[in-house]
Coordinates of C-alpha atoms in Angstrom, one line a residue:
M155 CA -0.1 -0.1 -0.2
P156 CA 1.6 3.5 -0.7
A157 CA 2.4 5.7 1.7
E158 CA 0.5 9.0 2.3
A159 CA 0.4 11.0 5.5
I160 CA -1.5 13.9 6.4
L161 CA -0.7 17.3 5.3
L162 CA -1.9 20.0 8.2
Q163 CA -3.2 23.2 6.8
D164 CA -0.4 25.4 8.3
E165 CA 2.0 23.2 6.3
I166 CA -0.1 24.2 2.6
P167 CA 2.5 25.7 1.0
R168 CA 1.7 28.7 -0.6
R169 CA 3.5 28.9 -4.3
N170 CA 1.4 31.2 -6.0
T171 CA 0.1 33.9 -4.1
R172 CA -1.5 35.6 -6.6
R173 CA -4.6 32.7 -6.8
H174 CA -8.3 34.3 -6.4
P175 CA -9.1 33.4 -2.7
M176 CA -12.5 31.4 -4.1
A177 CA -9.8 29.1 -5.5
G178 CA -8.5 27.2 -2.5
V179 CA -12.0 27.1 -1.4
R180 CA -12.8 25.5 -4.4
D181 CA -9.7 22.7 -4.5
R182 CA -10.8 22.1 -0.6
L183 CA -14.6 21.6 -1.4
F184 CA -13.8 19.5 -4.2
H185 CA -11.3 17.0 -2.0
A186 CA -13.6 16.7 0.6
L187 CA -16.0 15.5 -1.5
F188 CA -13.9 13.0 -3.4
R189 CA -12.1 11.6 0.2
R190 CA -15.9 11.2 1.1
L191 CA -17.0 9.3 -2.0
T192 CA -13.8 7.2 -1.9
L193 CA -14.4 6.4 1.8
T194 CA -18.1 5.2 0.3
Y195 CA -17.3 3.3 -2.9
A196 CA -14.3 1.7 -0.4
R197 CA -16.9 0.5 2.1
K198 CA -19.4 -0.2 -0.4
V199 CA -17.1 -2.3 -3.0
P200 CA -15.2 -5.1 -1.4
H201 CA -11.7 -5.4 -3.4
S202 CA -12.9 -8.6 -5.4
V203 CA -15.4 -6.3 -7.1
R204 CA -13.1 -3.7 -7.9
R205 CA -10.5 -6.0 -9.8
I206 CA -13.8 -7.2 -11.9
I207 CA -14.3 -3.3 -12.7
E208 CA -10.9 -3.4 -14.0
F209 CA -11.3 -6.4 -16.1
V210 CA -14.0 -5.7 -17.6
F211 CA -13.3 -1.9 -18.4
L212 CA -10.3 -3.8 -19.8
V213 CA -12.0 -6.1 -21.7
Q214 CA -14.4 -3.9 -23.3
A215 CA -11.0 -1.9 -24.6
V216 CA -9.4 -4.7 -26.1
I217 CA -12.4 -5.8 -27.6
C218 CA -13.2 -2.5 -29.5
L219 CA -9.6 -2.5 -30.4
C220 CA -9.3 -6.0 -32.0
L221 CA -12.6 -4.8 -34.1
L222 CA -10.9 -1.8 -35.4
V223 CA -7.6 -3.7 -36.4
Y224 CA -10.2 -6.4 -38.2
I225 CA -12.4 -3.8 -39.7
H226 CA -9.0 -2.1 -40.8
I227 CA -7.6 -5.4 -42.0
V228 CA -10.6 -6.0 -44.1
F229 CA -11.8 -3.1 -45.9
N230 CA -8.8 -1.1 -45.8
H231 CA -6.1 -2.7 -47.2
G232 CA -7.4 -3.5 -50.6
P233 CA -9.8 -1.5 -52.2
T234 CA -13.6 -2.0 -51.6
T235 CA -14.6 -3.5 -54.8
C236 CA -18.5 -3.8 -54.7
L237 CA -18.5 -1.1 -58.0
R238 CA -15.8 -2.9 -60.3
H239 CA -18.4 -4.4 -62.5
I240 CA -19.4 -0.7 -63.9
E241 CA -16.4 1.2 -64.0
N242 CA -16.9 1.0 -67.5
D243 CA -20.4 1.7 -67.8
W244 CA -21.7 3.8 -65.3
P245 CA -23.0 7.1 -66.5
K246 CA -20.3 9.6 -66.3
S247 CA -22.4 12.4 -68.0
G248 CA -25.2 11.5 -65.2
V249 CA -25.7 10.5 -62.2
L250 CA -24.7 7.5 -60.0
R251 CA -27.3 6.0 -56.9
V252 CA -25.9 3.3 -55.2
E253 CA -28.4 2.0 -51.8
V254 CA -28.1 -0.9 -49.7
V255 CA -30.8 -2.8 -49.3
R256 CA -31.1 -6.2 -47.6
N257 CA -33.1 -9.4 -49.6
V258 CA -33.7 -6.8 -52.2
R259 CA -36.4 -8.1 -54.8
T260 CA -35.7 -8.8 -58.3
D261 CA -38.4 -6.0 -59.6
Y262 CA -36.6 -2.9 -57.0
S263 CA -36.7 0.0 -59.2
I264 CA -35.5 3.2 -58.7
I265 CA -39.2 4.6 -58.3
E266 CA -39.0 2.8 -54.9
S267 CA -35.3 4.4 -54.4
Y268 CA -37.0 8.2 -54.9
E269 CA -39.9 6.9 -52.3
K270 CA -37.8 6.5 -50.0
E271 CA -36.0 9.8 -50.1
Y272 CA -39.1 11.8 -50.2
E273 CA -41.2 9.4 -48.3
N274 CA -42.8 12.5 -45.7
V275 CA -44.1 14.7 -48.8
N276 CA -46.8 14.0 -51.2
I277 CA -46.7 14.5 -55.3
K278 CA -48.9 17.3 -56.5
K279 CA -46.8 17.5 -59.8
Q280 CA -46.4 14.5 -60.7
L281 CA -44.1 12.8 -63.2
D282 CA -45.8 12.0 -66.7
E283 CA -44.9 7.8 -66.4
K284 CA -43.2 5.5 -64.6
E285 CA -41.7 4.1 -67.4
E286 CA -40.4 7.2 -68.8
I287 CA -38.4 7.3 -65.4
E288 CA -37.2 4.4 -65.9
K289 CA -36.0 4.8 -69.3
S290 CA -33.7 7.5 -68.4
A291 CA -32.7 5.2 -65.2
H292 CA -30.8 2.0 -65.5
S293 CA -32.0 0.4 -63.0
I294 CA -29.0 -2.6 -61.7
V295 CA -29.4 -5.3 -59.0
E296 CA -25.9 -6.5 -58.4
A297 CA -25.1 -10.3 -59.0
P298 CA -21.9 -11.7 -56.3
Y299 CA -18.2 -11.1 -57.6
T300 CA -14.8 -11.6 -56.4
N301 CA -12.8 -9.1 -54.1
L302 CA -10.0 -7.3 -56.2
S303 CA -6.8 -6.6 -54.1
I304 CA -4.5 -3.7 -55.4
D305 CA -2.0 -1.1 -53.6
N306 CA -3.7 2.0 -52.1
E307 CA -0.9 3.2 -50.0
E308 CA 0.4 5.8 -52.5
F309 CA -3.1 7.5 -53.2
L310 CA -5.8 7.8 -50.7
E311 CA -8.9 10.0 -51.4
S312 CA -10.4 12.5 -48.9
K313 CA -13.9 12.9 -48.1
I314 CA -14.4 17.1 -47.8
P315 CA -17.4 18.4 -47.2
I316 CA -18.9 21.3 -49.1
K317 CA -20.0 23.8 -46.3
T318 CA -22.5 25.3 -48.8
K319 CA -26.2 25.5 -48.0
F320 CA -28.8 25.7 -50.9
K321 CA -32.3 25.2 -50.8
N322 CA -34.0 22.7 -52.9
N323 CA -36.5 25.3 -55.0
T324 CA -36.9 22.6 -57.8
L325 CA -38.4 20.4 -55.1
N326 CA -40.7 22.5 -54.7
M327 CA -42.2 22.3 -57.8
L328 CA -42.9 18.4 -57.8
Y329 CA -43.4 17.9 -53.9
D330 CA -45.5 20.2 -51.2
V331 CA -46.5 19.0 -47.9
K332 CA -49.3 16.3 -47.7
D333 CA -52.8 17.7 -48.4
S334 CA -55.1 15.3 -47.6
E335 CA -58.4 16.7 -48.8
E336 CA -57.0 16.8 -52.4
S337 CA -55.7 13.8 -51.7
E338 CA -58.3 11.7 -50.2
G339 CA -59.8 9.0 -52.4
K340 CA -57.1 9.4 -54.7
R341 CA -54.0 6.5 -54.9
L342 CA -51.0 8.2 -56.0
P343 CA -48.5 6.2 -58.9
F344 CA -45.6 6.2 -55.9
E345 CA -47.5 4.3 -53.2
R346 CA -48.7 0.9 -53.0
A347 CA -50.1 -1.0 -50.7
I348 CA -48.6 -1.8 -47.3
S349 CA -50.1 -4.3 -45.0
D350 CA -50.7 -3.1 -41.4
M351 CA -47.9 -5.2 -39.9
E352 CA -45.6 -3.8 -42.5
K353 CA -46.6 -0.5 -41.0
L354 CA -46.1 -1.5 -37.3
S355 CA -42.6 -3.1 -38.1
R356 CA -41.6 -0.4 -39.4
M357 CA -42.9 2.1 -36.9
V358 CA -41.1 0.0 -34.0
W359 CA -38.2 -0.8 -36.0
P360 CA -37.3 1.8 -38.7
E361 CA -35.6 0.8 -41.8
E362 CA -31.6 1.9 -41.8
K363 CA -31.5 3.9 -45.2
Y364 CA -28.1 3.9 -46.9
I365 CA -28.2 5.8 -50.2
F366 CA -25.6 7.6 -51.7
E367 CA -25.0 9.4 -55.0
Y368 CA -22.3 10.2 -56.8
A369 CA -21.8 12.8 -60.1
L370 CA -18.9 14.5 -62.0
E371 CA -20.6 17.6 -62.3
Y372 CA -21.5 18.7 -58.7
G373 CA -25.2 20.5 -60.1
F374 CA -26.4 17.3 -61.1
L375 CA -26.6 16.1 -57.3
R376 CA -28.9 19.1 -56.9
L377 CA -31.3 18.7 -59.2
S378 CA -35.0 16.7 -58.3
P379 CA -36.1 13.6 -60.3
G380 CA -38.1 15.9 -62.3
T381 CA -35.5 18.4 -63.4
R382 CA -33.2 15.2 -64.2
Q383 CA -36.0 14.1 -66.6
K384 CA -36.5 17.2 -68.6
L385 CA -32.7 17.4 -68.9
N386 CA -31.9 14.2 -70.1
I387 CA -29.8 13.5 -67.2
S388 CA -29.6 9.6 -67.1
V389 CA -29.4 7.7 -63.6
M390 CA -28.0 4.5 -62.5
L391 CA -29.0 2.8 -59.8
V392 CA -27.1 0.3 -57.9
V393 CA -28.4 -2.0 -55.3
L394 CA -26.4 -3.6 -52.8
D395 CA -27.3 -6.9 -51.0
P396 CA -25.1 -7.4 -47.7
S397 CA -26.3 -10.9 -47.5
R398 CA -25.4 -11.7 -51.1
D399 CA -22.7 -9.6 -52.0
S400 CA -19.1 -10.8 -51.3
C401 CA -17.6 -7.0 -50.9
F402 CA -19.3 -7.3 -47.6
G403 CA -17.0 -9.6 -46.1
D404 CA -17.1 -12.4 -43.9
P405 CA -20.2 -13.0 -41.8
L406 CA -18.2 -11.5 -39.1
A407 CA -17.8 -8.4 -41.0
R408 CA -21.2 -8.4 -42.0
F409 CA -22.4 -8.9 -38.2
I410 CA -20.4 -6.0 -37.7
L411 CA -21.5 -3.4 -40.2
D412 CA -24.8 -4.3 -39.5
E413 CA -25.0 -4.1 -36.1
F414 CA -22.3 -1.8 -35.0
L415 CA -21.0 0.3 -37.5
G416 CA -23.1 0.9 -40.9
Y417 CA -22.7 0.9 -44.6
D418 CA -21.9 4.5 -45.4
D419 CA -18.3 4.0 -45.0
V420 CA -17.8 1.0 -47.2
L421 CA -20.2 2.8 -49.9
M422 CA -18.0 5.7 -49.8
S423 CA -15.0 3.3 -50.2
S424 CA -16.7 1.9 -53.2
I425 CA -17.2 5.3 -54.9
K426 CA -13.8 6.3 -53.9
Y427 CA -12.4 3.2 -55.9
L428 CA -14.6 4.9 -58.9
A429 CA -13.3 8.1 -58.4
E430 CA -9.5 7.4 -58.4
K431 CA -10.0 6.1 -62.3
E432 CA -11.2 9.7 -63.4
N433 CA -9.6 13.1 -63.8
N434 CA -12.0 15.2 -62.2
K435 CA -12.5 13.2 -59.1
G436 CA -16.1 14.2 -58.3
F437 CA -18.4 14.9 -55.7
L438 CA -20.6 12.4 -53.4
R439 CA -24.0 13.3 -51.7
N440 CA -25.2 11.6 -48.9
V441 CA -29.5 11.4 -49.8
V442 CA -30.6 10.2 -46.2
S443 CA -28.6 12.8 -44.3
G444 CA -27.8 15.9 -47.1
E445 CA -24.1 16.1 -46.8
H446 CA -22.1 16.6 -49.8
F447 CA -18.6 15.9 -49.9
R448 CA -16.2 16.3 -52.6
F449 CA -13.3 13.9 -53.9
V450 CA -9.3 15.6 -53.7
S451 CA -6.0 13.7 -54.1
M452 CA -3.7 13.6 -50.9
W453 CA -0.6 12.2 -50.4
M454 CA -0.4 11.2 -46.7
A455 CA 3.1 10.7 -45.9
R456 CA 4.3 8.9 -42.0
T457 CA 5.1 12.2 -41.2
A458 CA 1.1 13.0 -41.1
Y459 CA 1.3 11.3 -37.3
L460 CA 3.7 14.5 -36.4
A461 CA 1.1 16.9 -37.6
A462 CA -2.0 15.1 -35.9
I463 CA 0.2 14.9 -32.3
L464 CA 0.2 18.6 -32.8
V465 CA -3.0 19.3 -33.2
M466 CA -3.8 17.1 -30.8
F467 CA -2.0 18.9 -28.1
I468 CA -3.6 22.2 -29.6
F469 CA -7.0 21.0 -29.1
T470 CA -6.3 19.5 -25.7
L471 CA -5.0 22.5 -23.6
S472 CA -7.2 25.3 -25.7
V473 CA -10.1 23.4 -24.8
S474 CA -8.9 22.0 -20.6
M475 CA -7.9 26.0 -20.3
L476 CA -11.1 27.0 -21.6
L477 CA -13.4 24.9 -19.3
R478 CA -11.3 25.7 -16.4
F479 CA -11.7 29.2 -16.4
S480 CA -15.7 28.7 -17.2
H481 CA -15.7 26.3 -14.0
H482 CA -14.2 28.9 -12.1
Q483 CA -16.4 31.7 -12.7
I484 CA -19.5 29.6 -12.6
F485 CA -17.9 28.8 -8.9
V486 CA -17.6 32.4 -7.8
F487 CA -21.0 33.4 -9.6
I488 CA -22.4 30.6 -7.0
V489 CA -20.3 31.5 -4.0
E490 CA -21.8 34.7 -4.1
L491 CA -25.1 34.2 -4.7
L492 CA -25.0 31.6 -1.8
Q493 CA -23.8 34.5 0.3
M494 CA -26.0 37.3 -1.0
L495 CA -28.8 34.4 0.7
E496 CA -27.2 34.4 3.8
N497 CA -27.4 38.2 4.2
W498 CA -30.6 38.7 3.0
N499 CA -31.3 41.3 5.1
N500 CA -28.4 43.1 4.1
W501 CA -29.5 44.5 0.4
T502 CA -26.5 46.6 0.6
I503 CA -23.6 43.7 -0.5
P504 CA -23.8 43.7 -4.6
I505 CA -24.1 40.5 -6.4
L506 CA -21.9 40.3 -9.9
F507 CA -22.9 38.2 -12.6
P508 CA -19.8 37.4 -14.6
A509 CA -22.0 37.9 -18.0
A510 CA -18.7 38.9 -20.0
P511 CA -16.2 36.3 -18.9
L512 CA -18.7 33.4 -19.2
L513 CA -20.1 34.8 -22.6
T514 CA -16.8 35.0 -24.0
V515 CA -16.0 31.5 -22.8
V516 CA -19.1 30.1 -24.5
L517 CA -17.9 32.2 -27.9
A518 CA -14.7 30.6 -27.6
L519 CA -15.8 26.8 -26.9
V520 CA -18.5 27.6 -30.1
G521 CA -15.4 28.6 -32.3
M522 CA -13.0 25.7 -31.2
E523 CA -16.2 23.3 -31.8
A524 CA -15.9 25.0 -35.1
I525 CA -12.5 24.4 -36.0
M526 CA -12.4 20.7 -34.6
S527 CA -15.1 20.2 -36.9
E528 CA -13.6 21.4 -39.9
F529 CA -10.7 19.0 -38.6
F530 CA -12.6 16.0 -38.4
N531 CA -15.2 16.6 -40.9
D532 CA -17.9 15.9 -38.5
T533 CA -19.6 18.0 -35.7
T534 CA -20.5 14.8 -33.3
T535 CA -17.1 13.8 -33.8
A536 CA -16.1 17.0 -32.7
F537 CA -18.3 17.1 -29.6
Y538 CA -17.3 13.7 -28.3
V539 CA -13.7 15.0 -28.5
I540 CA -14.6 17.7 -26.2
L541 CA -16.8 15.5 -24.1
T542 CA -13.9 13.7 -23.7
I543 CA -11.2 16.5 -23.0
W544 CA -13.8 17.7 -20.1
L545 CA -14.4 14.4 -18.4
A546 CA -10.0 14.0 -18.3
D547 CA -9.6 17.6 -17.2
Q548 CA -11.7 16.7 -14.3
Y549 CA -10.4 13.5 -13.4
D550 CA -7.0 15.6 -13.5
A551 CA -8.3 18.4 -11.2
I552 CA -10.1 16.3 -8.7
C553 CA -9.1 13.1 -8.5
C554 CA -5.5 13.1 -8.9
H555 CA -3.2 13.7 -5.6
T556 CA -0.5 11.3 -5.1
A557 CA 2.7 11.9 -7.0
T558 CA 2.7 8.5 -8.9
T559 CA -1.1 9.5 -10.8
K560 CA -0.1 12.9 -11.3
R561 CA 3.0 11.8 -12.9
H562 CA 1.8 8.7 -15.2
W563 CA -2.0 9.1 -15.6
L564 CA -1.2 11.9 -18.0
R565 CA 1.1 9.8 -20.3
F566 CA -1.4 7.3 -20.7
F567 CA -4.5 9.9 -21.6
Y568 CA -2.1 11.5 -24.0
L569 CA -1.1 8.0 -25.6
Y570 CA -4.4 6.9 -26.0
H571 CA -5.9 10.4 -27.2
G572 CA -2.8 10.8 -29.3
A573 CA -4.0 7.8 -31.1
F574 CA -7.3 8.5 -32.0
Y575 CA -5.7 11.5 -33.9
A576 CA -3.1 9.5 -35.9
Y577 CA -5.5 7.2 -36.9
H578 CA -8.0 9.9 -37.9
Y579 CA -6.1 12.1 -39.9
R580 CA -3.9 9.1 -41.5
F581 CA -6.8 7.5 -42.7
N582 CA -9.5 10.1 -43.6
G583 CA -11.6 9.9 -41.2
Q584 CA -12.4 6.4 -41.8
Y585 CA -14.1 4.3 -38.9
S586 CA -13.2 7.5 -36.7
S587 CA -16.4 6.7 -34.2
L588 CA -15.3 3.2 -33.8
A589 CA -11.6 4.8 -33.4
L590 CA -13.2 7.3 -30.8
V591 CA -14.7 4.5 -28.6
T592 CA -11.7 2.4 -28.4
S593 CA -9.6 5.5 -27.0
W594 CA -12.5 6.5 -24.7
L595 CA -12.3 3.1 -23.2
F596 CA -9.1 2.6 -22.3
I597 CA -8.7 6.2 -21.2
N598 CA -11.5 4.9 -18.7
H599 CA -9.6 2.1 -17.7
S600 CA -6.3 4.1 -17.2
M601 CA -8.6 5.9 -15.0
V602 CA -10.5 3.1 -13.2
Y603 CA -6.7 1.5 -12.8
F604 CA -4.9 4.4 -11.2
F605 CA -7.4 5.6 -8.5
H606 CA -7.9 2.0 -6.9
H607 CA -4.4 1.2 -7.1
Y608 CA -3.3 4.6 -6.0
E609 CA -5.9 7.2 -4.5
L610 CA -7.9 4.9 -3.1
P611 CA -5.2 3.6 -0.8
A612 CA -3.8 6.7 -0.1
V613 CA -7.0 8.1 0.9
L614 CA -7.9 5.1 3.0
H615 CA -4.3 5.3 4.7
E616 CA -4.7 9.1 5.3
E617 CA -7.8 7.7 7.1
H618 CA -5.9 5.0 8.9
I619 CA -3.6 7.8 10.5
S620 CA -6.2 9.9 11.3
D621 CA -8.2 7.5 13.3
A622 CA -5.1 6.6 15.1
V623 CA -4.4 10.2 16.4
N624 CA -7.9 11.2 17.1
Q625 CA -7.9 8.0 19.6
T626 CA -4.6 8.6 21.0
Q627 CA -5.6 12.4 21.7
G628 CA -8.9 11.1 23.7
D629 CA -7.6 8.7 25.5
G630 CA -4.7 11.2 26.6
T631 CA -7.7 14.1 27.0
G632 CA -9.9 11.4 29.7
S633 CA -6.8 10.8 31.9
G634 CA -6.2 14.5 32.8
R635 CA -2.9 13.1 34.2
D636 CA 0.7 14.3 33.1
T637 CA 0.3 17.6 31.1
N638 CA 4.1 17.0 30.0
N639 CA 3.2 13.5 28.2
Q640 CA 0.1 15.4 26.6
R641 CA 1.8 18.1 25.1
A642 CA 4.1 15.5 23.8
T643 CA 2.1 13.5 22.0
S644 CA -0.6 15.7 21.0
G645 CA 1.3 18.9 20.6
H646 CA 4.2 17.5 19.2
R647 CA 4.7 17.1 15.3
V648 CA 5.5 13.7 14.3
R649 CA 7.6 14.4 10.5
I650 CA 7.1 11.5 8.2
L651 CA 8.7 11.9 4.6
R652 CA 6.5 10.3 1.5
R653 CA 9.9 8.5 -0.1
N654 CA 9.2 5.7 -2.4
G655 CA 10.8 2.7 -1.1
D656 CA 12.6 4.7 2.1
V657 CA 13.9 2.4 4.9
N658 CA 13.5 5.5 7.4
Y659 CA 10.1 5.8 6.5
Q660 CA 9.5 2.5 7.7
S661 CA 11.0 2.8 10.9
Q662 CA 9.3 6.5 11.6
M663 CA 6.2 4.8 11.4
N664 CA 7.0 1.7 13.7
N665 CA 8.4 4.6 16.1
F666 CA 5.0 6.1 15.7
L667 CA 3.2 3.0 16.0
D668 CA 5.6 2.3 19.3
L669 CA 4.3 5.7 20.4
L670 CA 0.7 4.9 20.2
S671 CA 1.0 1.5 21.9
M672 CA 3.0 3.0 25.3
R673 CA 0.0 5.9 25.3
R674 CA -2.7 3.5 25.2
T675 CA -0.4 1.3 28.0
R676 CA 0.3 4.2 30.0
T677 CA -4.0 5.3 30.3
E678 CA -4.3 1.4 32.0
N679 CA -1.2 1.5 34.1
Q680 CA -1.5 4.9 35.7
S681 CA 1.0 3.9 38.3
N682 CA 4.3 3.2 36.4
N683 CA 3.7 6.8 34.8
A684 CA 6.7 7.9 35.2
T685 CA 8.4 5.3 33.3
E686 CA 5.9 5.4 30.6
D687 CA 7.0 9.3 30.2
G688 CA 10.5 8.3 30.1
G689 CA 9.2 5.6 27.2
V690 CA 7.6 8.2 25.2
N691 CA 10.1 10.8 25.4
E692 CA 13.2 8.5 24.3
V693 CA 11.0 7.3 21.3
L694 CA 10.2 11.0 20.6
R695 CA 13.5 11.6 21.2
R696 CA 14.7 8.5 18.1
M697 CA 12.4 9.9 15.8
D698 CA 13.4 13.5 16.0
E699 CA 17.1 11.9 15.4
D700 CA 16.2 9.9 12.6
G701 CA 14.2 12.8 10.7
D702 CA 17.0 15.2 11.3
A703 CA 19.6 13.0 10.0
S704 CA 17.8 11.3 7.0
E705 CA 16.3 14.7 5.7
S706 CA 20.4 15.4 4.1
N707 CA 20.7 12.1 2.7
L708 CA 17.0 11.6 0.7
R709 CA 16.4 13.4 -2.8
P710 CA 13.9 16.0 -3.1
G711 CA 10.6 15.5 -2.1
V712 CA 7.4 16.8 -0.7
E713 CA 7.4 17.0 3.3
T714 CA 4.0 16.5 5.5
E715 CA 3.3 16.4 9.2
V716 CA 1.2 14.9 11.6

């Protein structure tokens, strides 16, 4: 068990005299809460259960890491070839529409695909005939084929979202909000009979839709189906079935994609395979989410890891600084509010709300999130990265008290967090959600490990010494005799030097425990008071000599007193 000692209030070093007076109050409050919760946790949770908790967190992290490695090997080492068979046939002057449908029917057409895109609107100006649309759209249901492995290291494609937002005015010509009066009793061509059970199943388990459109001209992706028909823009529909197509990997890979990751990255990789063959890399549209991307050529060298680590340090330190400043301002405001409520009859005490600092912090955090969204190409990933930094910062500020935790835990945090940045930056955000979850699980395990092995024993040891001192002082006060001996035991401060592997520390602790036992013996055998007084004074003298002799030989450290 690591050795810890009680730090007396009058011995707290004051290194920074310019700190805000509320900063010390906040630190002591959080330390008291942490100590109380730690003691409650130690009483309620036995040692074996703590080891089980550590093991569970570690197993979760290792499983996620294995899944990430497996998915990366299956889908990243070679190109995803779901669209290899149409690389010479897809309409380069039109639009390629790719959709994932489970157990697809043989008569599945582009009309039903458009239905999924506009399922919440009603068509008022309808297309002339269903056959006319099918003439301009080559509907293909893909057959199984073998994978093709090529070296993908020298050329990588990056998906960069197009931030310009356009209002789809062309949709207003064809589609409008459903009008029950006009549509009552009329059956639209796009509608088909749906059973009650199918409606119920769609309400309880909504069907996940994966639809992407790719074109060399960005304007084609903005056109509605009717406008594409008028302008004679051909649309090719390729339907992929995860249960039949071999490009989705083995059964384990299909299970992971279906239950956890989804098919977005697979579809993007498949379309990227076609974009690599073109001089104009083209544009990509996620029909479901409405996001737009463009493909650009990038040369990703090994030195990209250094840039990722540098960005990680900048983002982490900036977010941590802003969050700590905001916490301090909120705490100061709460303290002033409580003081005003305590002196409610004295309204001369003004209360100041830190509006300007809080507004500055909020705007700075919004700006940081925008910058991080540009780096990650995803606002959700940026938000969860900020949340991870906030949780780690709270753990470092509240739970890290021992020298070992302060020295080593941050290294583990930067190692795991930097690994996520390096993976995201090196592989252009592919499977970044799984990488972020893996990084967080390893960080979480490091938190639990350092808490169980260093912080919890330190708090228990501190509580044990405090109880022993209080019990000794209570025994000495009850006897009411020998005031000199009481001053020696309760007023004299026994110096305990915190050193890792220090032999002198163990001898001092033995002397301290001898002192406590002799103090108890004195209260029980008051007849031998004089002899015991000499023994107590001799123990104190030996401890002072040992402490003075070891201070010059030991390396620099923190000296605390009881």
